[in-house]
GROMACS .gro file of C-alpha atoms in nm:
model
  339
    1MET     CA    1   5.891   7.178   3.509
    2ASN     CA    2   5.979   7.353   3.834
    3LYS     CA    3   6.247   7.179   4.036
    4GLY     CA    4   6.341   7.208   4.402
    5ARG     CA    5   6.522   7.019   4.676
    6VAL     CA    6   6.418   6.862   5.004
    7VAL     CA    7   6.525   7.071   5.305
    8SER     CA    8   6.317   6.926   5.591
    9ILE     CA    9   6.135   6.600   5.669
   10MET     CA   10   5.884   6.573   5.956
   11GLY     CA   11   5.715   6.236   5.924
   12ALA     CA   12   5.453   6.267   5.650
   13VAL     CA   13   5.529   6.638   5.594
   14VAL     CA   14   5.819   6.746   5.373
   15ASP     CA   15   5.947   7.101   5.315
   16ILE     CA   16   6.089   7.170   4.968
   17GLU     CA   17   6.278   7.478   4.849
   18PHE     CA   18   6.208   7.589   4.490
   19GLU     CA   19   6.362   7.855   4.268
   20ARG     CA   20   6.228   8.208   4.317
   21GLY     CA   21   5.916   8.267   4.108
   22GLN     CA   22   5.873   7.897   4.028
   23LEU     CA   23   5.662   7.776   4.318
   24PRO     CA   24   5.407   7.499   4.254
   25LYS     CA   25   5.039   7.581   4.291
   26ILE     CA   26   4.854   7.459   4.600
   27PHE     CA   27   4.737   7.096   4.549
   28ASN     CA   28   4.994   7.035   4.272
   29ALA     CA   29   5.159   6.693   4.276
   30ILE     CA   30   5.532   6.688   4.356
   31LYS     CA   31   5.750   6.391   4.259
   32ILE     CA   32   6.071   6.279   4.433
   33VAL     CA   33   6.269   6.004   4.262
   34GLY     CA   34   6.617   5.897   4.368
   35ASN     CA   35   6.848   5.633   4.509
   36VAL     CA   36   6.965   5.648   4.870
   37SER     CA   37   7.226   5.387   4.971
   38GLY     CA   38   7.087   5.141   4.718
   39ARG     CA   39   6.727   5.207   4.819
   40GLU     CA   40   6.497   5.335   4.545
   41ILE     CA   41   6.287   5.639   4.640
   42ASP     CA   42   5.968   5.705   4.443
   43LEU     CA   43   5.746   5.941   4.639
   44THR     CA   44   5.451   6.157   4.539
   45LEU     CA   45   5.356   6.456   4.754
   46GLU     CA   46   5.092   6.727   4.742
   47ALA     CA   47   5.173   7.098   4.783
   48SER     CA   48   4.983   7.228   5.086
   49ASN     CA   49   5.140   7.553   5.217
   50HIS     CA   50   5.363   7.831   5.082
   51LEU     CA   51   5.582   7.924   5.379
   52GLY     CA   52   5.778   8.215   5.230
   53ASP     CA   53   6.144   8.224   5.123
   54ASN     CA   54   6.054   7.991   4.831
   55MET     CA   55   5.964   7.711   5.074
   56VAL     CA   56   5.666   7.483   5.009
   57ARG     CA   57   5.528   7.244   5.270
   58CYS     CA   58   5.401   6.920   5.118
   59ILE     CA   59   5.204   6.615   5.236
   60ALA     CA   60   5.343   6.272   5.143
   61MET     CA   61   5.109   6.016   4.985
   62SER     CA   62   5.327   5.720   5.085
   63SER     CA   63   5.595   5.644   5.342
   64THR     CA   64   5.890   5.884   5.373
   65ASP     CA   65   6.117   5.606   5.504
   66GLY     CA   66   6.467   5.645   5.358
   67LEU     CA   67   6.408   6.003   5.240
   68ILE     CA   68   6.699   6.244   5.299
   69ARG     CA   69   6.759   6.617   5.264
   70GLY     CA   70   6.898   6.736   4.934
   71LEU     CA   71   6.699   6.505   4.704
   72GLU     CA   72   6.558   6.669   4.392
   73ALA     CA   73   6.182   6.730   4.375
   74VAL     CA   74   5.987   6.800   4.055
   75ASP     CA   75   5.657   6.991   4.032
   76LEU     CA   76   5.430   6.791   3.797
   77GLY     CA   77   5.228   7.106   3.720
   78ALA     CA   78   4.886   6.961   3.806
   79PRO     CA   79   4.703   6.794   4.097
   80ILE     CA   80   4.722   6.418   4.152
   81SER     CA   81   4.533   6.257   3.863
   82VAL     CA   82   4.387   5.905   3.862
   83PRO     CA   83   4.259   5.675   3.585
   84VAL     CA   84   3.883   5.684   3.527
   85GLY     CA   85   3.641   5.502   3.301
   86PRO     CA   86   3.535   5.142   3.227
   87ASP     CA   87   3.893   5.012   3.252
   88THR     CA   88   3.891   5.082   3.628
   89LEU     CA   89   3.612   4.830   3.691
   90GLY     CA   90   3.723   4.506   3.849
   91ARG     CA   91   4.050   4.664   3.964
   92VAL     CA   92   4.197   4.770   4.300
   93PHE     CA   93   4.387   5.100   4.334
   94ASN     CA   94   4.579   5.308   4.587
   95VAL     CA   95   4.532   5.681   4.647
   96LEU     CA   96   4.745   5.769   4.341
   97GLY     CA   97   4.535   5.553   4.109
   98GLN     CA   98   4.810   5.293   4.080
   99PRO     CA   99   4.680   4.933   4.057
  100ILE     CA  100   4.767   4.721   4.362
  101ASP     CA  101   4.592   4.398   4.260
  102GLN     CA  102   4.892   4.257   4.066
  103ALA     CA  103   4.679   4.237   3.751
  104GLY     CA  104   4.896   4.463   3.534
  105GLU     CA  105   4.862   4.826   3.432
  106VAL     CA  106   4.528   4.992   3.360
  107ALA     CA  107   4.462   5.034   2.989
  108SER     CA  108   4.268   5.360   3.035
  109ALA     CA  109   4.438   5.668   2.891
  110VAL     CA  110   4.176   5.893   3.053
  111THR     CA  111   4.273   6.053   3.385
  112SER     CA  112   4.104   6.308   3.608
  113PRO     CA  113   4.237   6.529   3.892
  114ILE     CA  114   4.114   6.437   4.240
  115HIS     CA  115   4.051   6.804   4.329
  116ARG     CA  116   3.744   6.938   4.146
  117GLU     CA  117   3.460   7.182   4.200
  118ALA     CA  118   3.122   7.051   4.314
  119PRO     CA  119   2.841   7.061   4.052
  120LYS     CA  120   2.670   7.400   4.015
  121TYR     CA  121   2.317   7.454   4.147
  122ASP     CA  122   2.159   7.458   3.802
  123GLU     CA  123   2.311   7.116   3.727
  124LEU     CA  124   2.156   6.943   4.030
  125SER     CA  125   1.856   6.709   4.016
  126THR     CA  126   1.577   6.738   4.274
  127GLN     CA  127   1.396   6.416   4.185
  128ALA     CA  128   1.328   6.192   4.489
  129GLU     CA  129   1.319   5.813   4.452
  130MET     CA  130   1.352   5.538   4.713
  131LEU     CA  131   1.655   5.308   4.705
  132GLU     CA  132   1.557   4.951   4.792
  133THR     CA  133   1.825   4.784   5.004
  134GLY     CA  134   1.672   4.439   5.053
  135ILE     CA  135   1.712   4.485   5.431
  136LYS     CA  136   1.354   4.494   5.562
  137VAL     CA  137   1.415   4.702   5.874
  138ILE     CA  138   1.580   4.977   5.666
  139ASP     CA  139   1.329   4.977   5.380
  140LEU     CA  140   1.035   4.987   5.625
  141LEU     CA  141   1.155   5.214   5.906
  142ALA     CA  142   1.441   5.425   5.765
  143PRO     CA  143   1.427   5.420   5.384
  144TYR     CA  144   1.715   5.554   5.178
  145GLN     CA  145   1.693   5.799   4.887
  146LYS     CA  146   1.850   5.722   4.552
  147GLY     CA  147   2.114   5.982   4.476
  148GLY     CA  148   2.143   6.076   4.842
  149LYS     CA  149   2.406   6.049   5.113
  150ILE     CA  150   2.345   5.782   5.375
  151GLY     CA  151   2.532   5.748   5.704
  152LEU     CA  152   2.575   5.432   5.911
  153PHE     CA  153   2.664   5.559   6.258
  154GLY     CA  154   2.799   5.346   6.539
  155GLY     CA  155   3.079   5.291   6.787
  156ALA     CA  156   3.348   5.025   6.766
  157GLY     CA  157   3.230   4.672   6.691
  158VAL     CA  158   2.858   4.737   6.643
  159GLY     CA  159   2.847   4.617   6.281
  160LYS     CA  160   2.911   4.914   6.049
  161THR     CA  161   3.139   4.723   5.813
  162VAL     CA  162   2.909   4.417   5.827
  163ALA     CA  163   2.620   4.644   5.725
  164ILE     CA  164   2.825   4.799   5.442
  165GLN     CA  165   2.916   4.452   5.311
  166GLU     CA  166   2.552   4.341   5.329
  167LEU     CA  167   2.440   4.654   5.143
  168ILE     CA  168   2.708   4.599   4.878
  169ASN     CA  169   2.586   4.244   4.821
  170ASN     CA  170   2.218   4.339   4.815
  171ILE     CA  171   2.223   4.670   4.629
  172ALA     CA  172   2.514   4.613   4.391
  173GLN     CA  173   2.381   4.276   4.277
  174GLU     CA  174   2.023   4.403   4.245
  175HIS     CA  175   2.130   4.742   4.112
  176GLY     CA  176   2.341   4.572   3.846
  177GLY     CA  177   2.511   4.903   3.778
  178ILE     CA  178   2.847   5.051   3.867
  179SER     CA  179   2.985   5.071   4.219
  180VAL     CA  180   3.295   5.232   4.369
  181PHE     CA  181   3.430   5.129   4.710
  182ALA     CA  182   3.670   5.355   4.902
  183GLY     CA  183   3.843   5.197   5.201
  184VAL     CA  184   3.954   5.490   5.416
  185GLY     CA  185   4.179   5.411   5.711
  186GLU     CA  186   4.022   5.078   5.801
  187ARG     CA  187   4.172   4.732   5.857
  188THR     CA  188   4.358   4.572   5.566
  189ARG     CA  189   4.205   4.235   5.662
  190GLU     CA  190   3.852   4.373   5.608
  191GLY     CA  191   3.951   4.504   5.266
  192ASN     CA  192   4.095   4.166   5.171
  193ASP     CA  193   3.778   3.988   5.289
  194LEU     CA  194   3.561   4.229   5.091
  195ILE     CA  195   3.761   4.175   4.770
  196GLY     CA  196   3.723   3.798   4.816
  197GLU     CA  197   3.347   3.821   4.872
  198MET     CA  198   3.293   4.051   4.574
  199THR     CA  199   3.504   3.827   4.351
  200ASP     CA  200   3.303   3.518   4.454
  201SER     CA  201   2.969   3.694   4.391
  202GLY     CA  202   3.084   3.845   4.059
  203VAL     CA  203   3.002   4.200   4.175
  204ILE     CA  204   3.368   4.305   4.140
  205LYS     CA  205   3.335   4.308   3.759
  206LYS     CA  206   3.120   4.621   3.795
  207THR     CA  207   3.318   4.772   4.084
  208ALA     CA  208   3.627   4.992   4.118
  209MET     CA  209   3.799   4.966   4.457
  210VAL     CA  210   4.035   5.219   4.616
  211PHE     CA  211   4.220   5.158   4.941
  212GLY     CA  212   4.417   5.375   5.180
  213GLN     CA  213   4.413   5.157   5.489
  214MET     CA  214   4.518   5.234   5.846
  215ASN     CA  215   4.882   5.139   5.781
  216GLU     CA  216   4.909   5.419   5.522
  217PRO     CA  217   5.042   5.771   5.599
  218PRO     CA  218   4.778   6.032   5.692
  219GLY     CA  219   4.812   6.203   5.352
  220ALA     CA  220   4.694   5.888   5.174
  221ARG     CA  221   4.405   5.836   5.416
  222LEU     CA  222   4.303   6.200   5.373
  223ARG     CA  223   4.291   6.185   4.992
  224VAL     CA  224   4.177   5.828   4.916
  225ALA     CA  225   3.807   5.919   4.948
  226LEU     CA  226   3.862   6.188   4.681
  227THR     CA  227   4.023   5.928   4.454
  228GLY     CA  228   3.720   5.700   4.482
  229LEU     CA  229   3.480   5.991   4.435
  230THR     CA  230   3.667   6.107   4.123
  231MET     CA  231   3.622   5.762   3.966
  232ALA     CA  232   3.250   5.767   4.053
  233GLU     CA  233   3.204   6.119   3.913
  234TYR     CA  234   3.331   6.011   3.570
  235PHE     CA  235   3.053   5.753   3.532
  236ARG     CA  236   2.794   6.009   3.649
  237ASP     CA  237   2.912   6.304   3.439
  238GLN     CA  238   3.052   6.142   3.125
  239GLU     CA  239   2.838   5.829   3.090
  240GLY     CA  240   2.517   5.942   3.264
  241LYS     CA  241   2.515   5.644   3.503
  242ASP     CA  242   2.364   5.598   3.848
  243VAL     CA  243   2.665   5.508   4.063
  244LEU     CA  244   2.691   5.360   4.411
  245LEU     CA  245   2.977   5.497   4.624
  246PHE     CA  246   3.061   5.308   4.943
  247ILE     CA  247   3.299   5.475   5.191
  248ASP     CA  248   3.433   5.293   5.496
  249ASN     CA  249   3.509   5.494   5.713
  250ILE     CA  250   3.440   5.868   5.700
  251PHE     CA  251   3.568   5.918   6.056
  252ARG     CA  252   3.913   5.799   5.943
  253PHE     CA  253   3.905   6.073   5.678
  254THR     CA  254   3.852   6.327   5.957
  255GLN     CA  255   4.115   6.159   6.174
  256ALA     CA  256   4.372   6.174   5.893
  257GLY     CA  257   4.290   6.543   5.842
  258SER     CA  258   4.356   6.601   6.212
  259GLU     CA  259   4.698   6.432   6.187
  260VAL     CA  260   4.794   6.630   5.877
  261SER     CA  261   4.673   6.955   6.033
  262ALA     CA  262   4.892   6.901   6.340
  263LEU     CA  263   5.195   6.819   6.124
  264LEU     CA  264   5.132   7.136   5.920
  265GLY     CA  265   5.143   7.338   6.243
  266ARG     CA  266   4.782   7.457   6.251
  267MET     CA  267   4.620   7.551   6.582
  268PRO     CA  268   4.381   7.272   6.694
  269SER     CA  269   4.010   7.348   6.726
  270ALA     CA  270   3.732   7.179   6.929
  271VAL     CA  271   3.837   6.851   7.099
  272GLY     CA  272   4.172   6.873   6.919
  273TYR     CA  273   4.029   6.840   6.568
  274GLN     CA  274   4.161   7.047   6.279
  275PRO     CA  275   4.020   7.402   6.239
  276THR     CA  276   3.939   7.315   5.875
  277LEU     CA  277   3.715   7.018   5.966
  278ALA     CA  278   3.390   7.165   5.829
  279THR     CA  279   3.563   7.288   5.510
  280GLU     CA  280   3.730   6.953   5.434
  281MET     CA  281   3.406   6.763   5.498
  282GLY     CA  282   3.208   7.004   5.280
  283GLN     CA  283   3.454   6.979   4.990
  284LEU     CA  284   3.410   6.601   4.988
  285GLN     CA  285   3.037   6.574   5.058
  286GLU     CA  286   2.919   6.849   4.820
  287ARG     CA  287   3.065   6.657   4.525
  288ILE     CA  288   2.854   6.353   4.616
  289THR     CA  289   2.523   6.446   4.458
  290SER     CA  290   2.274   6.383   4.177
  291THR     CA  291   2.284   6.588   3.859
  292LYS     CA  292   2.060   6.597   3.553
  293LYS     CA  293   2.307   6.359   3.384
  294GLY     CA  294   2.326   6.089   3.652
  295SER     CA  295   2.358   6.027   4.023
  296VAL     CA  296   2.603   5.920   4.291
  297THR     CA  297   2.437   5.744   4.583
  298SER     CA  298   2.677   5.729   4.876
  299ILE     CA  299   2.662   5.491   5.172
  300GLN     CA  300   2.914   5.588   5.438
  301ALA     CA  301   3.017   5.410   5.757
  302ILE     CA  302   3.083   5.665   6.032
  303TYR     CA  303   3.261   5.565   6.352
  304VAL     CA  304   3.132   5.743   6.663
  305PRO     CA  305   3.415   5.789   6.918
  306ALA     CA  306   3.316   5.653   7.262
  307ASP     CA  307   2.953   5.638   7.134
  308ASP     CA  308   2.941   6.019   7.170
  309TYR     CA  309   2.725   6.167   6.894
  310THR     CA  310   2.816   6.521   7.002
  311ASP     CA  311   3.181   6.463   6.903
  312PRO     CA  312   3.270   6.716   6.629
  313ALA     CA  313   3.357   6.444   6.373
  314PRO     CA  314   3.015   6.270   6.352
  315ALA     CA  315   2.832   6.596   6.433
  316THR     CA  316   2.991   6.770   6.131
  317THR     CA  317   2.896   6.477   5.905
  318PHE     CA  318   2.528   6.484   6.012
  319ALA     CA  319   2.459   6.811   5.829
  320HIS     CA  320   2.545   6.660   5.489
  321LEU     CA  321   2.339   6.340   5.508
  322ASP     CA  322   1.994   6.265   5.363
  323ALA     CA  323   1.939   5.955   5.577
  324THR     CA  324   2.101   5.806   5.886
  325THR     CA  325   2.104   5.463   6.048
  326ASN     CA  326   2.229   5.449   6.406
  327LEU     CA  327   2.363   5.111   6.518
  328GLU     CA  328   2.310   5.069   6.894
  329ARG     CA  329   2.556   4.876   7.109
  330LYS     CA  330   2.275   4.716   7.316
  331ILE     CA  331   2.133   4.556   7.003
  332SER     CA  332   2.469   4.437   6.870
  333GLU     CA  333   2.545   4.282   7.212
  334MET     CA  334   2.243   4.056   7.157
  335GLY     CA  335   2.404   3.936   6.832
  336ILE     CA  336   2.154   4.121   6.612
  337TYR     CA  337   2.306   4.285   6.303
  338LEU     CA  338   2.162   4.434   5.984
  339ARG     CA  339   2.102   4.151   5.737
   0.00000   0.00000   0.00000
């Protein structure tokens, strides 16, 4: 294993110097373990840039509080890998695939890297079938496609998370199959409420949940959607299942990418967003698809900043979606929500 040492810490970005000729590959996981003044350090990072002079710039997946220069870093030789398979159902994970529900370790010995190629063209399925949501206004006026990508657009407080929770209850219970929920940069309280509701309804037994909430560093919020998607892909590719993937909120994924991009020193693009916005969105969305083995149907909440649909974040997402539902503020002000 390649070893290096910490030479610079800038919030969620850490520069590590490795031995000449022993640099980690881009996206490799880097581990820092140590003890600083009685405080245990156990930090996982992801290699992002090779800066020259054997320096590698890395993104932290958890807080860098207490980290100091000179600590030893170890290249794990592979990207971040998370547990997949039936043992993940009914459990709650963080971005690294570590259980955070205080229910013990996951028995699964099967892991999968969060960075993967999208399915090839000849593996894709073109079959079109309607997904019944149980919400009359959607099924009648704006029906969703099974195996497609669905966006719930709206500004702050118009009912995106309420709609996601209603769809989880309706579709997951009726669907009776496997669901994965990825909480990306949203409120911890909402995640806690959702876990409680799913436990009461019994849906959680068929659901894997992954959270990287708004109190997490930008690296965790940027990668947590990939962790949830990786778990969903296993059931599609290895077990031939039709999987539901709920993501709340895709805008926070973009927002985290913007924070990381600034910390990495990249030149901002339109409206201050990262220049790699379209690439990052494409790498995530192109993996959410139906193949001849199974399907991943994704329902994504998408925050619209200042109700401006021309903002680059929602505008970039539009191109990848098969169906959209726009939640209007005028309607939500009358107390009318999707139910």
